Tab-separated table of C-alpha atoms and ligand atoms in Angstrom:
chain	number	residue	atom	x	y	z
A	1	UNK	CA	124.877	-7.065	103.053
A	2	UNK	CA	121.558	-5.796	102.308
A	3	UNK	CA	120.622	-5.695	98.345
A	4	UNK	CA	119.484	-2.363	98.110
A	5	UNK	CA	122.757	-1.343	99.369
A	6	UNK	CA	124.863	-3.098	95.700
A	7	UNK	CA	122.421	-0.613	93.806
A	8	UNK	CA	124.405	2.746	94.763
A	9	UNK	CA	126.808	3.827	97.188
A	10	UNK	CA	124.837	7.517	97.638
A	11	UNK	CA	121.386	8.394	98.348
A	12	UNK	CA	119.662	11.283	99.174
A	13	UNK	CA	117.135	10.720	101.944
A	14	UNK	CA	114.061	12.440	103.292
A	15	UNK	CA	114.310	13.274	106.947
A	16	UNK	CA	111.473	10.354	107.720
A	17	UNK	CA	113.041	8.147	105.620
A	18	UNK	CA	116.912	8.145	107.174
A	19	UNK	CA	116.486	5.762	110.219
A	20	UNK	CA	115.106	3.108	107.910
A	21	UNK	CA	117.925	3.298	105.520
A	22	UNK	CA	120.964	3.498	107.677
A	23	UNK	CA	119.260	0.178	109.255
A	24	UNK	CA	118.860	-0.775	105.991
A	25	UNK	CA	122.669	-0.198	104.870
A	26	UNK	CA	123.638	-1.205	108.780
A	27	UNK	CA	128.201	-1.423	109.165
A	28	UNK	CA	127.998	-0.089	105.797
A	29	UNK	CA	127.473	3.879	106.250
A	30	UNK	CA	130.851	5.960	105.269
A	31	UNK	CA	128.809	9.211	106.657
A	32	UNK	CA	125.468	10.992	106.799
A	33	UNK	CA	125.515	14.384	105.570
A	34	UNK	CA	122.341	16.537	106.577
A	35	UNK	CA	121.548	19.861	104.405
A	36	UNK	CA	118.932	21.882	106.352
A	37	UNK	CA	118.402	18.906	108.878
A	38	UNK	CA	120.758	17.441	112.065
A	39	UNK	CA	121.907	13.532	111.607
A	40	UNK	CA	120.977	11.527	114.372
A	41	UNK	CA	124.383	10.624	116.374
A	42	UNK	CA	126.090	8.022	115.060
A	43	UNK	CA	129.150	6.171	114.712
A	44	UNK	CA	129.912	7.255	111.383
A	45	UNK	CA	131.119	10.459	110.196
A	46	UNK	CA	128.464	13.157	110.474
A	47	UNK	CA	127.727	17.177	109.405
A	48	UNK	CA	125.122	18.822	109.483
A	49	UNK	CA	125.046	22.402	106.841
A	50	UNK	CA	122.931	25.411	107.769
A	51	UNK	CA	121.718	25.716	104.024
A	52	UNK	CA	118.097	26.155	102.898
A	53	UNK	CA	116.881	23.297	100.426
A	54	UNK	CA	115.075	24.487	98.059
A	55	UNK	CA	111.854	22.261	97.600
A	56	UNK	CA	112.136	20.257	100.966
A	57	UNK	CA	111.898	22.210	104.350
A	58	UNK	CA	112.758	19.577	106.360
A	59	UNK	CA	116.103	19.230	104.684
A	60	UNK	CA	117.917	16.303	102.806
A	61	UNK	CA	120.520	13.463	104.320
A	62	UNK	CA	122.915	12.836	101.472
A	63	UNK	CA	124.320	9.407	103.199
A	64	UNK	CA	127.114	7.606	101.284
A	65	UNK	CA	127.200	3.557	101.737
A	66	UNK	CA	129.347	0.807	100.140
A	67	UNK	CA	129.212	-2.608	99.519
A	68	UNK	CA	132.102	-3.399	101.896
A	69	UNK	CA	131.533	-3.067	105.593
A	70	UNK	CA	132.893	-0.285	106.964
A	71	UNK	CA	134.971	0.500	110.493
A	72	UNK	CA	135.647	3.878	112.384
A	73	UNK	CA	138.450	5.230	113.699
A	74	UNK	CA	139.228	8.625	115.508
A	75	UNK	CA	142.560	10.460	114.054
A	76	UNK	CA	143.263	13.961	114.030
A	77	UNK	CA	140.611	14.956	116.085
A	78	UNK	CA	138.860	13.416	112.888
A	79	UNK	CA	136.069	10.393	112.625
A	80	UNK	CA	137.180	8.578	109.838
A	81	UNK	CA	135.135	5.420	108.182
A	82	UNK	CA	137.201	2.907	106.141
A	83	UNK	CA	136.587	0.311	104.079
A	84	UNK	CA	138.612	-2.060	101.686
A	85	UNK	CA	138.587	0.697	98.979
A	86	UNK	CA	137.715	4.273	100.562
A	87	UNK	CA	137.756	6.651	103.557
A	88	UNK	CA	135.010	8.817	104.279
A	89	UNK	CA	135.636	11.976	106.871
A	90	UNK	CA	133.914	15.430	108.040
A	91	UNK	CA	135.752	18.408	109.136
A	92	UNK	CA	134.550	21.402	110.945
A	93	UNK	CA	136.115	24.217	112.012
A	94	UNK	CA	134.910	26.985	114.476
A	95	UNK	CA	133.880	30.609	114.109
A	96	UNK	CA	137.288	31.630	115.587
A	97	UNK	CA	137.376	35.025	113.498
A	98	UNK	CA	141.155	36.064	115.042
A	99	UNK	CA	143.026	33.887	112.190
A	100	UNK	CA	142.447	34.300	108.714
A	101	UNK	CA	140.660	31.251	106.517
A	102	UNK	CA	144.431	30.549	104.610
A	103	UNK	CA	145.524	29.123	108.167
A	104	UNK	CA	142.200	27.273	108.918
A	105	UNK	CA	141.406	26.101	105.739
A	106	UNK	CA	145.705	24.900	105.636
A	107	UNK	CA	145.065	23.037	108.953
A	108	UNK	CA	142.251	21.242	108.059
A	109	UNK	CA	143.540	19.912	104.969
A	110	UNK	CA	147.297	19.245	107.137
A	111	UNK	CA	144.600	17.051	109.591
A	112	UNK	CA	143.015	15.318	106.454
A	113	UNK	CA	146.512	14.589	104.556
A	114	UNK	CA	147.986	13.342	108.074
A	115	UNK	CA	144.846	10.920	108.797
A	116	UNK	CA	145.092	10.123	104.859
A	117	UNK	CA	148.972	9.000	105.291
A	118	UNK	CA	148.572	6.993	108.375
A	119	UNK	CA	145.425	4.698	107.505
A	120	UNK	CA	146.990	4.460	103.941
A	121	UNK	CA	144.463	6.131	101.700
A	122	UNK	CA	146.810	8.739	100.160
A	123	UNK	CA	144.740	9.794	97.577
A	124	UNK	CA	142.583	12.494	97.598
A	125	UNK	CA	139.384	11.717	95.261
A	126	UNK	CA	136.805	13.758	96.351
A	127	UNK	CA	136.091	16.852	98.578
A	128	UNK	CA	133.131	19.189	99.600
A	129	UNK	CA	133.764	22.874	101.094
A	130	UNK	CA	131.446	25.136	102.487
A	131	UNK	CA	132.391	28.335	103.630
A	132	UNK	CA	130.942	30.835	105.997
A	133	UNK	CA	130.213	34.231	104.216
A	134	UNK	CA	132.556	33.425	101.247
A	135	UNK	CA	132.702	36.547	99.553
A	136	UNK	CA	133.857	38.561	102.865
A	137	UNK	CA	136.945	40.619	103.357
A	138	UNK	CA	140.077	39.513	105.089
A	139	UNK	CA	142.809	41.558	105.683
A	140	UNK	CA	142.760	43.349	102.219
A	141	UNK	CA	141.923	39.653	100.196
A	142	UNK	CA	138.952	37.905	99.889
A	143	UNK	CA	138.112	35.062	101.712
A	144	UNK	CA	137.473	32.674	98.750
A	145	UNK	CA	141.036	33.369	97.684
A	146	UNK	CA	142.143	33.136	100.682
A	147	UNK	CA	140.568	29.863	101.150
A	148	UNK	CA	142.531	28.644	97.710
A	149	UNK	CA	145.794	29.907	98.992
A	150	UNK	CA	146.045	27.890	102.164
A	151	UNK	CA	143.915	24.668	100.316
A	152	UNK	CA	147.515	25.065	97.649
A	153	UNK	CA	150.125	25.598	101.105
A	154	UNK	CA	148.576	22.305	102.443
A	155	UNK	CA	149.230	20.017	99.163
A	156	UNK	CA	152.090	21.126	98.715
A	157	UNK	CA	153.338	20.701	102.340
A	158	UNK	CA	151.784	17.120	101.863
A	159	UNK	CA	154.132	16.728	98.976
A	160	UNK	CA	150.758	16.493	96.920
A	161	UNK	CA	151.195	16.188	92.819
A	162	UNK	CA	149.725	19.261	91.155
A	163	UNK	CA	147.944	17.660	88.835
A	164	UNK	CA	148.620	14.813	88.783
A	165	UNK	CA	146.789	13.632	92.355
A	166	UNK	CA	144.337	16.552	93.115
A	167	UNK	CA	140.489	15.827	93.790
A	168	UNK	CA	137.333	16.630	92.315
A	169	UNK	CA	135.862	19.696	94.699
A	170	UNK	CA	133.015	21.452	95.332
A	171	UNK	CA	133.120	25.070	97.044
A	172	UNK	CA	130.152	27.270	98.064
A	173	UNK	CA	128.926	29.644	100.585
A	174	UNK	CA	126.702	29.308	103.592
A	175	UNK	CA	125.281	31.909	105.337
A	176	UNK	CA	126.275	30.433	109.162
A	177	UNK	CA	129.386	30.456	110.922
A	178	UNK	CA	132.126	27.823	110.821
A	179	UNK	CA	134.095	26.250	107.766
A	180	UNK	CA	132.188	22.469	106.891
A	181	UNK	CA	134.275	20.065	104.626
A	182	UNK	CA	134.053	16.535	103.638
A	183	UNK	CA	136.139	13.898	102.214
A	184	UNK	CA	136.555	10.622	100.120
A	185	UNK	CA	140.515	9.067	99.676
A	186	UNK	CA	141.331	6.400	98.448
A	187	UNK	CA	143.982	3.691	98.029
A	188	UNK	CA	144.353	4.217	94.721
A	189	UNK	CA	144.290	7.137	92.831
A	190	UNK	CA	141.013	8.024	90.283
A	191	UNK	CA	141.796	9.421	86.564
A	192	UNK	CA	141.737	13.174	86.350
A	193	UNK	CA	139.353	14.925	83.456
A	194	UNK	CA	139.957	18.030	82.449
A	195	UNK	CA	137.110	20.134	80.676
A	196	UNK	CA	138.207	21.495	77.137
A	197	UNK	CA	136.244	24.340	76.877
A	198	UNK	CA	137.563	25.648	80.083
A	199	UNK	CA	141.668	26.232	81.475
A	200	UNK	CA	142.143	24.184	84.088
A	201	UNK	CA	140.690	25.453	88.110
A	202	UNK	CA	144.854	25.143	88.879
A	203	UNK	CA	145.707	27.480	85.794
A	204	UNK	CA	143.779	30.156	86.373
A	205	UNK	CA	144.998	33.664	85.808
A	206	UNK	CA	146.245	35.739	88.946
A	207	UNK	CA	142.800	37.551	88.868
A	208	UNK	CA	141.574	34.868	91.177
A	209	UNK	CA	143.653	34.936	93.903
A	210	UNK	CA	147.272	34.162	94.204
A	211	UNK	CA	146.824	30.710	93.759
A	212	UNK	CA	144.270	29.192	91.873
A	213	UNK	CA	141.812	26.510	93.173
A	214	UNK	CA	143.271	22.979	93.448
A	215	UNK	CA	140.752	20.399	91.817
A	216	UNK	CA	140.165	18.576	89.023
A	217	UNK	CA	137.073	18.877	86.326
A	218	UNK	CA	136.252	15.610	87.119
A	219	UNK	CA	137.348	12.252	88.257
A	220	UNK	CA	136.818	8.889	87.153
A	221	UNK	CA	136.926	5.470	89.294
A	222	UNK	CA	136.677	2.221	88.839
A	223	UNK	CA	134.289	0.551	91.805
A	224	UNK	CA	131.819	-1.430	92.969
A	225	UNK	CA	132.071	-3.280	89.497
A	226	UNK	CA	131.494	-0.045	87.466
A	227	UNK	CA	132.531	3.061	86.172
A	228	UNK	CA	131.825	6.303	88.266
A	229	UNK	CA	132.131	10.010	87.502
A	230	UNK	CA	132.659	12.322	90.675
A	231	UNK	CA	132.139	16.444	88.413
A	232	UNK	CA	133.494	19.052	90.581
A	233	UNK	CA	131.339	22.139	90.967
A	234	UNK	CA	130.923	23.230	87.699
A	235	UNK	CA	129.882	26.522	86.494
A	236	UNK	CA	128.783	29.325	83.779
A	237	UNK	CA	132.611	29.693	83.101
A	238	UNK	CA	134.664	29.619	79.841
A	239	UNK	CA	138.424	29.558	79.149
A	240	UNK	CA	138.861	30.988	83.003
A	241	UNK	CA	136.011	33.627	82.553
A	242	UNK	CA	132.636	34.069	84.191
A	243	UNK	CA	130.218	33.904	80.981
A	244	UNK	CA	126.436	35.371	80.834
A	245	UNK	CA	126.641	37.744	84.621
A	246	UNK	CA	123.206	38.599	85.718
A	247	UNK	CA	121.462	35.841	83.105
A	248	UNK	CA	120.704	33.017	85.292
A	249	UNK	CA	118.840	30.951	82.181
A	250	UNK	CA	122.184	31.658	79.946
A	251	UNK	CA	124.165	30.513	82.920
A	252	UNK	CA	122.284	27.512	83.245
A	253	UNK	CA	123.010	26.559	79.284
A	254	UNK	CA	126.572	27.227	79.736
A	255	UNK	CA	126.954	24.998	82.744
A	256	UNK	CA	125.354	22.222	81.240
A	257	UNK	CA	127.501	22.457	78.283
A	258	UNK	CA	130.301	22.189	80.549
A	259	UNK	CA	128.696	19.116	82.313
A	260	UNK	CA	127.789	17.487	78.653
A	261	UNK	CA	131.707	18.557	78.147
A	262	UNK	CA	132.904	16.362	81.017
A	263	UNK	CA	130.583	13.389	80.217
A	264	UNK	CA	131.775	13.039	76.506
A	265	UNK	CA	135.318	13.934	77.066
A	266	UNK	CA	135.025	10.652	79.851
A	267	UNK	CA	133.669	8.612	77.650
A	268	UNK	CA	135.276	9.291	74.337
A	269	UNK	CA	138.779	7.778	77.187
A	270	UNK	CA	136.914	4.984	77.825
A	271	UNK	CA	136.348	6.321	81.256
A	272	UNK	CA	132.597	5.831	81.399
A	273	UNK	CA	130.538	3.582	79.177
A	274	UNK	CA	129.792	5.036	76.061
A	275	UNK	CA	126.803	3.280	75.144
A	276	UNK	CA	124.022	4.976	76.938
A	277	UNK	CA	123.463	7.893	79.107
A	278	UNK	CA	125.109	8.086	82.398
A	279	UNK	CA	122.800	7.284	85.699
A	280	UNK	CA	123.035	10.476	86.890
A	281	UNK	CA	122.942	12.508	90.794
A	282	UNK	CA	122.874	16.030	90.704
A	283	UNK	CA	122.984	18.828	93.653
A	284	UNK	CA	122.355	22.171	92.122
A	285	UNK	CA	123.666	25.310	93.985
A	286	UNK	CA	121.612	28.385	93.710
A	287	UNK	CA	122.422	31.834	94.452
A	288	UNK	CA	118.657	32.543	94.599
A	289	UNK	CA	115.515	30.039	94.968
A	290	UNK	CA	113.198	31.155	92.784
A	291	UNK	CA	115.132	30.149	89.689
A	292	UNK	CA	114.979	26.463	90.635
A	293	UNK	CA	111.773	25.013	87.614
A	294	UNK	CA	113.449	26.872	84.923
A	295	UNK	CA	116.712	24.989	85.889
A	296	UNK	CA	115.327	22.128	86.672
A	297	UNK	CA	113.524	21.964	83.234
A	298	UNK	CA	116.844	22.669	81.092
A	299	UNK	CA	118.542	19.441	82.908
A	300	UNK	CA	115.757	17.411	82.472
A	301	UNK	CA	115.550	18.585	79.026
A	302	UNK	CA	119.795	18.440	78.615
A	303	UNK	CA	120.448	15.137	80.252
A	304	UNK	CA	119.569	11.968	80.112
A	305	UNK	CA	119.225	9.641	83.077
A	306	UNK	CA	118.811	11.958	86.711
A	307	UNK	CA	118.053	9.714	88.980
A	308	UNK	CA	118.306	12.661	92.289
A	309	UNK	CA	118.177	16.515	91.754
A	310	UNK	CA	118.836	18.280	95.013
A	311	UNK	CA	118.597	22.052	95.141
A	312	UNK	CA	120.638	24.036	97.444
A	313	UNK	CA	120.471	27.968	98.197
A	314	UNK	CA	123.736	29.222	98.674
A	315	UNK	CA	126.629	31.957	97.523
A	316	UNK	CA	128.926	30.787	94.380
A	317	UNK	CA	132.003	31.544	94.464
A	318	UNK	CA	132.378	34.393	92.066
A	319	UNK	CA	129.833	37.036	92.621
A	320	UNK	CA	128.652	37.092	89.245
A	321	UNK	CA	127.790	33.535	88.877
A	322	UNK	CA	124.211	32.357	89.979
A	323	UNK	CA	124.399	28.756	89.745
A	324	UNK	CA	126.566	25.579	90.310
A	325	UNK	CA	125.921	22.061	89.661
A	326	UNK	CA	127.895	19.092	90.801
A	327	UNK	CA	127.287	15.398	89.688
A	328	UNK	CA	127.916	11.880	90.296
A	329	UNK	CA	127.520	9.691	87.220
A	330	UNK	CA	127.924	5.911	86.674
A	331	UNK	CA	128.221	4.034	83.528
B	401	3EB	C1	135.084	27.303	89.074
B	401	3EB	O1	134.985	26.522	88.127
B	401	3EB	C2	133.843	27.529	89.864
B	401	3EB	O2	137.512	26.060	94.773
B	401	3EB	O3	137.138	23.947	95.142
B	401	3EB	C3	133.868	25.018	91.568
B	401	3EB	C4	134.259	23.827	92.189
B	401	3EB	C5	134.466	26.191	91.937
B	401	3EB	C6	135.249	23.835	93.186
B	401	3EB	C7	136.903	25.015	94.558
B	401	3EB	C8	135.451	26.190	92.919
B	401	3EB	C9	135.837	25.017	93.540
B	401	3EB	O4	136.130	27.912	89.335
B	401	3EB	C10	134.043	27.482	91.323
């Protein structure tokens, strides 16, 4: 096992910089995930997202490692990397435009949940979606919501707990065809956090779509001999409402209030050391570019310890909202 792999299990890596570190981190790789660039083939899980990166033309490789070795297996028509603790797996899904994104979106997550079951990681900590044109029409319902209501068919199908076992998420638009997802399980299950100053993504009012988004605020694990802090997508929104539409520097304060929210609400459990700052990872979604240093100098401003920001262009989920910021933090 290499050191720098024991330092943290994800990096973002510049395009020159990736064949060096996956040597580096060598039968330890979960998966390579390029933004704006193509991973190399590889064993491991791989995706590659047709979204712009904000400061870096050549793109970003967010690559996720652990300290246990890792092995691959094929399942589902899935490429699935496992180690003692986790499971790591990408999902695409085609530009087939004949069946509406509830089916697609329910089929992916019955292939995830069925790969899940059989390899024995049947919990669900962590998942990314990005979705082609997320704001377009389908048969009389928007595709978001559409998106949520097959995501809620498949964990319920799965005989999922709603709460009680759902994942931190992240959902965005690209501007490309073809629905992109990817995954962490896990043996066992992480602790659910729930942000106070907002109802929870699986309450929300019928405004949103039939059924509301199923993900947590946050979740907490223990691993790799620390505390960790996986924040969902988190955004300018209080109670269940879009705050500050049009104000992209008001959204920005509201969103880190949310994020501060999570942080002190985790450790005030015990659920991530309370001593000092979190070691922080950001990857900031924005609806447009140009508002990336007046963003960027609020966080730095806001929080403590950033070790990565990454800035991604790309539509939120709500028209109205501008921005959305994710986060990995450990204790
Ligand atoms: C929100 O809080 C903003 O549907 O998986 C953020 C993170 C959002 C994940 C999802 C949606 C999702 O409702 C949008």
């Amino acid at each position: 096992m290499p050191a720098a792999a024991t330092q943290a299990w994800l990096r973002y890596v510049r395009p020159a910089a990736l064949t060096q570190v996956l040597d580096d981190h060598s039968g330890h790789v979960l998966g390579v995930i390029g933004f704006g660039a193509q991973p190399p083939p590889k064993r491991v899980p791989c995706l590659s997202i047709d979204m712009p990166v904000a400061d870096m033309p050549d793109g970003v490789f967010e690559v996720w490692a652990a300290p246990a070795a890792v092995r691959v297996e094929l399942l589902e028509g899935l490429r699935v990397a496992m180690n003692d603790g986790m499971l790591f797996t990408c999902i695409e899904i085609g530009g087939d435009d004949t069946e509406t994104f509830e089916h697609r979106t329910a089929d992916a997550y019955r292939r995830l949940f069925a790969s899940m079951d059989a390899l024995g990681y049947p919990h669900l900590l962590r998942i990314w979606h990005y979705l082609p044109h997320i704001h377009c029409d389908e048969q009389g319902m928007e595709r978001y919501k559409r998106f949520s209501l097959g995501r809620h068919e498949a964990f319920v199908a799965a005989g999922r707990d709603i709460p009680a076992d759902v994942p931190a998420a992240s959902a965005v638009g690209k501007r490309t065809p073809g629905l992109a997802m990817y995954a962490i399980a896990g043996r066992l299950p992480g602790t659910p956090v729930e942000n106070p100053r907002q109802i929870s993504a699986y309450s929300y009012p019928a405004q949103y779509g039939p059924r509301g988004p199923t993900f947590a605020r946050a979740l907490s694990l223990g691993l790799h001999g620390g505390r960790h802090l996986l924040i969902s997508g988190t955004a300018s929104i209080v109670g269940h409402e879009s705050r500050h539409p049009g104000d992209i520097a008001a959204q920005a304060d509201e969103t880190i209030r949310n994020l501060r929210a999570l942080i002190e609400e985790s450790q005030a459990r015990g659920l991530l050391g309370a001593d000092a700052e979190p070691r922080t990872q950001l990857k900031v979604y924005l609806r447009h570019a140009d508002s990336r240093q007046m963003v960027e100098a609020k966080l730095r401003e806001a929080l403590g310890g950033i070790d990565d920001i990454v800035w991604l262009q790309a539509d939120i989920c709500r028209e109205e909202l501008l921005l959305e910021i994710e986060a990995v933090c450990a204790a």
